[in-house]
Coordinates of C-alpha atoms and ligand atoms in Angstrom, one line a residue:
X20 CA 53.2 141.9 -132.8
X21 CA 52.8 141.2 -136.7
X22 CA 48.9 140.0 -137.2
X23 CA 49.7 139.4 -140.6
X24 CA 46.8 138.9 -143.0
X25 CA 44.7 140.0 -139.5
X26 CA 46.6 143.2 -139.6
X27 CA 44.3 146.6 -140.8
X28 CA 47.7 148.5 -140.6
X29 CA 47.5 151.1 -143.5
X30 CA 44.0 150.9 -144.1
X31 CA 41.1 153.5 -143.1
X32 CA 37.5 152.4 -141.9
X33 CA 34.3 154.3 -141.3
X34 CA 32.3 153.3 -138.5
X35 CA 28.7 155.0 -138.4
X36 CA 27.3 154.9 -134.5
X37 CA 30.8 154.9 -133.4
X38 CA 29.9 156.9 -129.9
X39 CA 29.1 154.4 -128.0
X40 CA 28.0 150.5 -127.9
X41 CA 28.7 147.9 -130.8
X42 CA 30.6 151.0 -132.9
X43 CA 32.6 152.0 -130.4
X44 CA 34.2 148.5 -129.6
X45 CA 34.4 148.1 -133.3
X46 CA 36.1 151.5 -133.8
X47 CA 39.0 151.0 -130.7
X48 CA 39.5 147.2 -132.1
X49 CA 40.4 148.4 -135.6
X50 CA 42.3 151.0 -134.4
X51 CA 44.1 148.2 -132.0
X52 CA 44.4 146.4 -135.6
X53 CA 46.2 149.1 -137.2
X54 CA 43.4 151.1 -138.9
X55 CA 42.8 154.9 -138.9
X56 CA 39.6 154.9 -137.8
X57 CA 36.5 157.5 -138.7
X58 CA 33.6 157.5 -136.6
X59 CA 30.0 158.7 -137.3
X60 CA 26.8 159.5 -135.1
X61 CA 24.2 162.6 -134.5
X62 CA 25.7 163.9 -131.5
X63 CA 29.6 165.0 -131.8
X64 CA 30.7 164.9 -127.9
X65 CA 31.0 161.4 -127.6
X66 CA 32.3 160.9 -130.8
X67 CA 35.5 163.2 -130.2
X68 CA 35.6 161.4 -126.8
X69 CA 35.7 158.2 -129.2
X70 CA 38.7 159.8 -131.7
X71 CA 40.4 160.6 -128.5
X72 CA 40.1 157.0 -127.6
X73 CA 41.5 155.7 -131.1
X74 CA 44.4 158.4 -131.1
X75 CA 45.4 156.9 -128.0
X76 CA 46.2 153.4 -129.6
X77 CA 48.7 155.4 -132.0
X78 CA 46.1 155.7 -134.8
X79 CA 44.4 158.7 -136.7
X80 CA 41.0 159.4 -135.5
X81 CA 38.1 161.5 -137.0
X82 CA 34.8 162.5 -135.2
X83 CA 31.9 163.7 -137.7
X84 CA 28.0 164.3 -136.7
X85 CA 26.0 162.5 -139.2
X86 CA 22.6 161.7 -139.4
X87 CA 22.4 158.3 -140.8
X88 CA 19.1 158.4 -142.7
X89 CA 19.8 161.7 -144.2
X90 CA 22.0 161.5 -147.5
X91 CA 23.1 164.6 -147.3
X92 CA 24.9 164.2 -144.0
X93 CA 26.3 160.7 -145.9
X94 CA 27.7 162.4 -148.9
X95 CA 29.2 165.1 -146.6
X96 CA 30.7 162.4 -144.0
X97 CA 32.1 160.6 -146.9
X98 CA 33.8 163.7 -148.2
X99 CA 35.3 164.4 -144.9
X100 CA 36.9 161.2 -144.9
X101 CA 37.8 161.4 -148.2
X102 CA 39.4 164.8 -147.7
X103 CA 41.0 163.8 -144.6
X104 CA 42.7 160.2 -145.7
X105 CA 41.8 160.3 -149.3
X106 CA 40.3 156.7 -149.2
X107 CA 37.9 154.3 -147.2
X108 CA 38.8 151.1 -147.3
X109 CA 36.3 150.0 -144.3
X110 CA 32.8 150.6 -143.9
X111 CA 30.6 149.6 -140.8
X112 CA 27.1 150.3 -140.9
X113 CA 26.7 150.0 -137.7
X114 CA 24.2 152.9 -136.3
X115 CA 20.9 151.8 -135.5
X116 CA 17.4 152.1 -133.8
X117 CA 14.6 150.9 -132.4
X118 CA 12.0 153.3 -131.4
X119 CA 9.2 151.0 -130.6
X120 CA 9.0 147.8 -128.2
X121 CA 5.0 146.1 -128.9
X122 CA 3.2 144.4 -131.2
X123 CA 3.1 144.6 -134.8
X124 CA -0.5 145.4 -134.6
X125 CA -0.3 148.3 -132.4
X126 CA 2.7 149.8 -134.3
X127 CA 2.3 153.4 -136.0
X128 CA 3.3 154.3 -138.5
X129 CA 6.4 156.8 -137.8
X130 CA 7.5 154.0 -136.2
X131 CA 8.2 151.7 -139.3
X132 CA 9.1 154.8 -141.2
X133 CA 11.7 155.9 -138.7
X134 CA 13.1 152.0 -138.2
X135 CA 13.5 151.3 -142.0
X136 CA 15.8 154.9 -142.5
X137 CA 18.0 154.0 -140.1
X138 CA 18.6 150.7 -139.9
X139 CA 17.9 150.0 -144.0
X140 CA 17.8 153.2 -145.9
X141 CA 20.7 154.7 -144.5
X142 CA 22.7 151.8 -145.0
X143 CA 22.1 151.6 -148.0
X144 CA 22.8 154.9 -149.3
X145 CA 25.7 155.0 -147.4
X146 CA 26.9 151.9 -149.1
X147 CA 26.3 153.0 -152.0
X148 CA 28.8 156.0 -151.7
X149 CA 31.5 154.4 -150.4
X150 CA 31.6 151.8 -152.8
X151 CA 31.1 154.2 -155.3
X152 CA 34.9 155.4 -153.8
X153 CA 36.0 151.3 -153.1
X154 CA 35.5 150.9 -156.9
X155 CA 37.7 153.8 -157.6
X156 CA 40.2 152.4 -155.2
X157 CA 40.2 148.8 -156.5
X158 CA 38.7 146.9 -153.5
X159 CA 37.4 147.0 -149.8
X160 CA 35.0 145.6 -147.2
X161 CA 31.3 146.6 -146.0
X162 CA 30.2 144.9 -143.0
X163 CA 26.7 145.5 -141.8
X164 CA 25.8 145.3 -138.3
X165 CA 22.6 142.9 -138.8
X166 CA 21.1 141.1 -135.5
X167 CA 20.0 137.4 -134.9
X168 CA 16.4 139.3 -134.8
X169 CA 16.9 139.4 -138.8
X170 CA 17.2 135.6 -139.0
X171 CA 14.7 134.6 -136.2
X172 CA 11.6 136.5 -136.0
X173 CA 11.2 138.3 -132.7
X174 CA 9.3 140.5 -130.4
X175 CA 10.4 143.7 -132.0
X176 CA 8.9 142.9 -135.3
X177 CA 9.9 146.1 -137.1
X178 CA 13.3 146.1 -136.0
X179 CA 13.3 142.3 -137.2
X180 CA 11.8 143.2 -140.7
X181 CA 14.7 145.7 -141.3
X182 CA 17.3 143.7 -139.7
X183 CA 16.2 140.7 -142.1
X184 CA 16.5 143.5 -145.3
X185 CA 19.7 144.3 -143.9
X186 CA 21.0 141.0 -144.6
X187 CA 19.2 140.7 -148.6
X188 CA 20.9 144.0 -148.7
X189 CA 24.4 142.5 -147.9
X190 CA 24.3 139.6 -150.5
X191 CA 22.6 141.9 -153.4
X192 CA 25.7 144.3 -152.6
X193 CA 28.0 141.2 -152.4
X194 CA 26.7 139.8 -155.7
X195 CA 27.3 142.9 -157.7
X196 CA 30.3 144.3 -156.1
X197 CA 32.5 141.3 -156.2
X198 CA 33.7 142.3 -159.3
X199 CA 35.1 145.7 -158.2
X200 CA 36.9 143.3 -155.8
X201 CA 34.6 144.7 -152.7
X202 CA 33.6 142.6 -150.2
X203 CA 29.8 142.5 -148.4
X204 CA 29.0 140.4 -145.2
X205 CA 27.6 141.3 -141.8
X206 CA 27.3 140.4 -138.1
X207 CA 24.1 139.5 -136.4
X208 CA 25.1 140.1 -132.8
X209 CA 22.4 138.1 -130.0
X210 CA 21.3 140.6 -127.2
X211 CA 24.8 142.5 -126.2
X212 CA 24.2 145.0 -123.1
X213 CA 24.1 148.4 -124.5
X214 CA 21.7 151.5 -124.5
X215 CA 19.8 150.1 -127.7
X216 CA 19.1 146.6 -126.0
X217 CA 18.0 147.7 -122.3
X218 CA 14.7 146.6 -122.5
X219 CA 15.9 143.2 -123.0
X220 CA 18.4 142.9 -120.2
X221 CA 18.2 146.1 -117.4
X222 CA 15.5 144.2 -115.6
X223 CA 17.2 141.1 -113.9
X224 CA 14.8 138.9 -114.6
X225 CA 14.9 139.4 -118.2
X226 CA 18.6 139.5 -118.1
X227 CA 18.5 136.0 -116.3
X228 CA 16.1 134.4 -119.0
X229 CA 18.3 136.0 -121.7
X230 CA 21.5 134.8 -120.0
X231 CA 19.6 131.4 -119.9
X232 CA 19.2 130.6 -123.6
X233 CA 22.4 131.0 -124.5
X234 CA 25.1 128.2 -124.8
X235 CA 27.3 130.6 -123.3
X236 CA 25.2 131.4 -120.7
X237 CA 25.8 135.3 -120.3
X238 CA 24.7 138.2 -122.2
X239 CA 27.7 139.7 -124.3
X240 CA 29.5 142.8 -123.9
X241 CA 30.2 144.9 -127.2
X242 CA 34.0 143.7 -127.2
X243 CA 32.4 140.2 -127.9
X244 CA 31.3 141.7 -131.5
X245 CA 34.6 143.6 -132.6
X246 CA 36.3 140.5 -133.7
X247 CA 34.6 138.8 -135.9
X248 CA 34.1 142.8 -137.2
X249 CA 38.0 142.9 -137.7
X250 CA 38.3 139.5 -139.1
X251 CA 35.6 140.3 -141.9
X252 CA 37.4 143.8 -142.8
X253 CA 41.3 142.3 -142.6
X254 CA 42.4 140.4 -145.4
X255 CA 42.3 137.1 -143.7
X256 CA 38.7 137.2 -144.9
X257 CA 39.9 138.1 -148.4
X258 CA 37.3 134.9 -149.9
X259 CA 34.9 135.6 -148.0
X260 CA 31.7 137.7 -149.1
X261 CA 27.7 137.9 -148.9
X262 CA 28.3 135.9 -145.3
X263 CA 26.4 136.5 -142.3
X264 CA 28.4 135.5 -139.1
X265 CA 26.3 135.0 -136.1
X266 CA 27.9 136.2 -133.3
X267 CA 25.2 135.2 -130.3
X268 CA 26.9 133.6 -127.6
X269 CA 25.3 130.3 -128.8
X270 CA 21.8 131.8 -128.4
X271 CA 20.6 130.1 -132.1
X272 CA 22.2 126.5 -130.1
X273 CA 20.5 126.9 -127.1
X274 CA 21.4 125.8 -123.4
X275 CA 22.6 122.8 -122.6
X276 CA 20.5 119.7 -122.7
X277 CA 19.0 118.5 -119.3
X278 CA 19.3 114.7 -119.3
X279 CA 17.0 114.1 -116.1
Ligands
LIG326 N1 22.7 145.6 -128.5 C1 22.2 144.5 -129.0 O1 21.7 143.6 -128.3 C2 22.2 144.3 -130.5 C3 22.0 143.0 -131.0 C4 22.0 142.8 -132.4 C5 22.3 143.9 -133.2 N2 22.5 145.1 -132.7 C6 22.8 146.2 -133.6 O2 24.1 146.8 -133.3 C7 24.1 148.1 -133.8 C8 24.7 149.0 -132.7 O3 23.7 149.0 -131.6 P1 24.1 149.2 -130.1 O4 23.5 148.1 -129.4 O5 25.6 149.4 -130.0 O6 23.3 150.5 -129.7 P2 23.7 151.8 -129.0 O7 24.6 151.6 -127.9 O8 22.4 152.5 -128.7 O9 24.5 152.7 -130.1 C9 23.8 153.2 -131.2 C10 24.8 154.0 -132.0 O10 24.1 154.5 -133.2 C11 24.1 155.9 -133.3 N3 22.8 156.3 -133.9 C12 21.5 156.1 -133.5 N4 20.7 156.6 -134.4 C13 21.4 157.2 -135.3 C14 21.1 158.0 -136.5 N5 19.9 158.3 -136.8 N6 22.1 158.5 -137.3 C15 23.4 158.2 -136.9 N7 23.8 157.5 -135.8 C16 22.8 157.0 -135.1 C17 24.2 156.4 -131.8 O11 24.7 157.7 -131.7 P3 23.7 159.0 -131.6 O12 22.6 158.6 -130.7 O13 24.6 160.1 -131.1 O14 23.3 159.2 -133.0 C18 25.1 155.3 -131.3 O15 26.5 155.7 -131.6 C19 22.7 148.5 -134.3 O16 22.6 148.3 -135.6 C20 21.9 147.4 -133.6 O17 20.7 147.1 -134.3 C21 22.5 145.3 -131.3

């Protein structure tokens, strides 16, 4: 089938926490879009199983263990690409943490420290090495794997802080980069069941009262994410930049009204 303007057929996209989760679902639908597709993480095993995954919808796969909030690892991932497919034409900052579930008040302070790397620092450095290459190139698209948690302050209040830099971030990079003709947005997914997420959704009650707020009425499943992510990076978003598409299953809506 010819997806036209949704196509990513001759492009190549980088997908940090590829192994599993949210990147993973990301990773095979690009790949189903036509992309070669990179993938990123610490720990290489699931990656390759990833690649294998992505070479089995016809498409050229790379697996590459990568710390995310060390810039070494990024200038060495992005030369592996580079090296590999000479270009990067995608990037999805997608890896993320969040080490501590509490109060603010109680939180220490490796646990800030180790939040903002990952989910702000990294990104960031990251971003600014592949556009460095997008320039070169004449274009491409960064999409940042936010959460609603940036928008709407929430229980984990670190992870909410760097979420809601994630998104500045976006629209600072969006404003400056629009003249090299590279795009910025991102996604802020509502509670999707993966590993990262478990403490909101493995017990069923929680899951139930999660399920609950939503318009929808069920929690998502990382495939629920991967569109909008392939819509954003395809040139059928070509005017489109320093967006943030919420992607929640109608959790920011709410349930349906109850008349009596
Ligand atoms: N699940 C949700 O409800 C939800 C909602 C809103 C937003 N999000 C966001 O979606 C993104 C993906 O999360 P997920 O839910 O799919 O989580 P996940 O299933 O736990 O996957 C996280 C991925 O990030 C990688 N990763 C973690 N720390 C890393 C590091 N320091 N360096 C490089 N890679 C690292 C992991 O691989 P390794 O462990 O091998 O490094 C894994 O591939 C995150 O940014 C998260 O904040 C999730």
């Amino acid at each position: 089938m010819d997806s036209g303007r949704f196509s990513l057929q001759g492009k190549v996209a980088l997908v940090t926490g590829g192994s599993r989760g949210i990147g993973r679902a990301i990773a095979l639908a690009m790949a189903e879009a036509g992309a070669d597709v990179a993938v990123s993480g610490r720990k290489l095993p699931p990656l390759e199983e990833v690649a294998q995954e992505i070479a089995q919808r016809g498409r050229k796969s790379l697996a590459v263990a990568s710390h995310i909030a060390k810039v070494e690892d990024s200038r060495t991932l992005v030369e592996r690409v580079k090296d590999e497919w000479g270009r990067i034409d995608i990037l999805v900052n997608n890896a993320g943490t969040n080490p501590y579930y509490g109060p603010l008040l109680e939180a220490e302070e490796w646990a800030w420290d180790v939040t903002m790397n990952v989910n702000l620092k990294g990104p960031f450095l990251l971003s600014q090495l592949v556009a460095r290459l997008m320039r070169e190139q004449g274009g491409g698209s960064i999409i940042n794997i936010a959460s609603i948690m940036g928008i709407i302050p929430s229980e984990l209040g670190i992870y909410s802080v760097t979420k809601a830099g994630l998104i500045m971030l976006t629209k600072v990079l969006a404003k400056e980069l629009g003249q090299y003709k590279i795009r910025v947005n991102a996604i802020a997914p509502g509670v999707v069941k993966t590993r990262l997420s478990e403490a909101l959704w493995k017990e069923p009650a929680k899951a139930e009262a999660a399920a609950g707020r939503k318009a929808l009425g069920y929690i998502g499943e990382p495939e629920d994410i991967a569109g909008a992510a392939v819509y954003l990076a395809s040139d059928a978003s070509s005017y489109v930049t320093g967006e943030v598409i919420i992607v929640d299953g109608g959790e920011s809506v709410g349930p349906a009204p109850v008349y009596d």
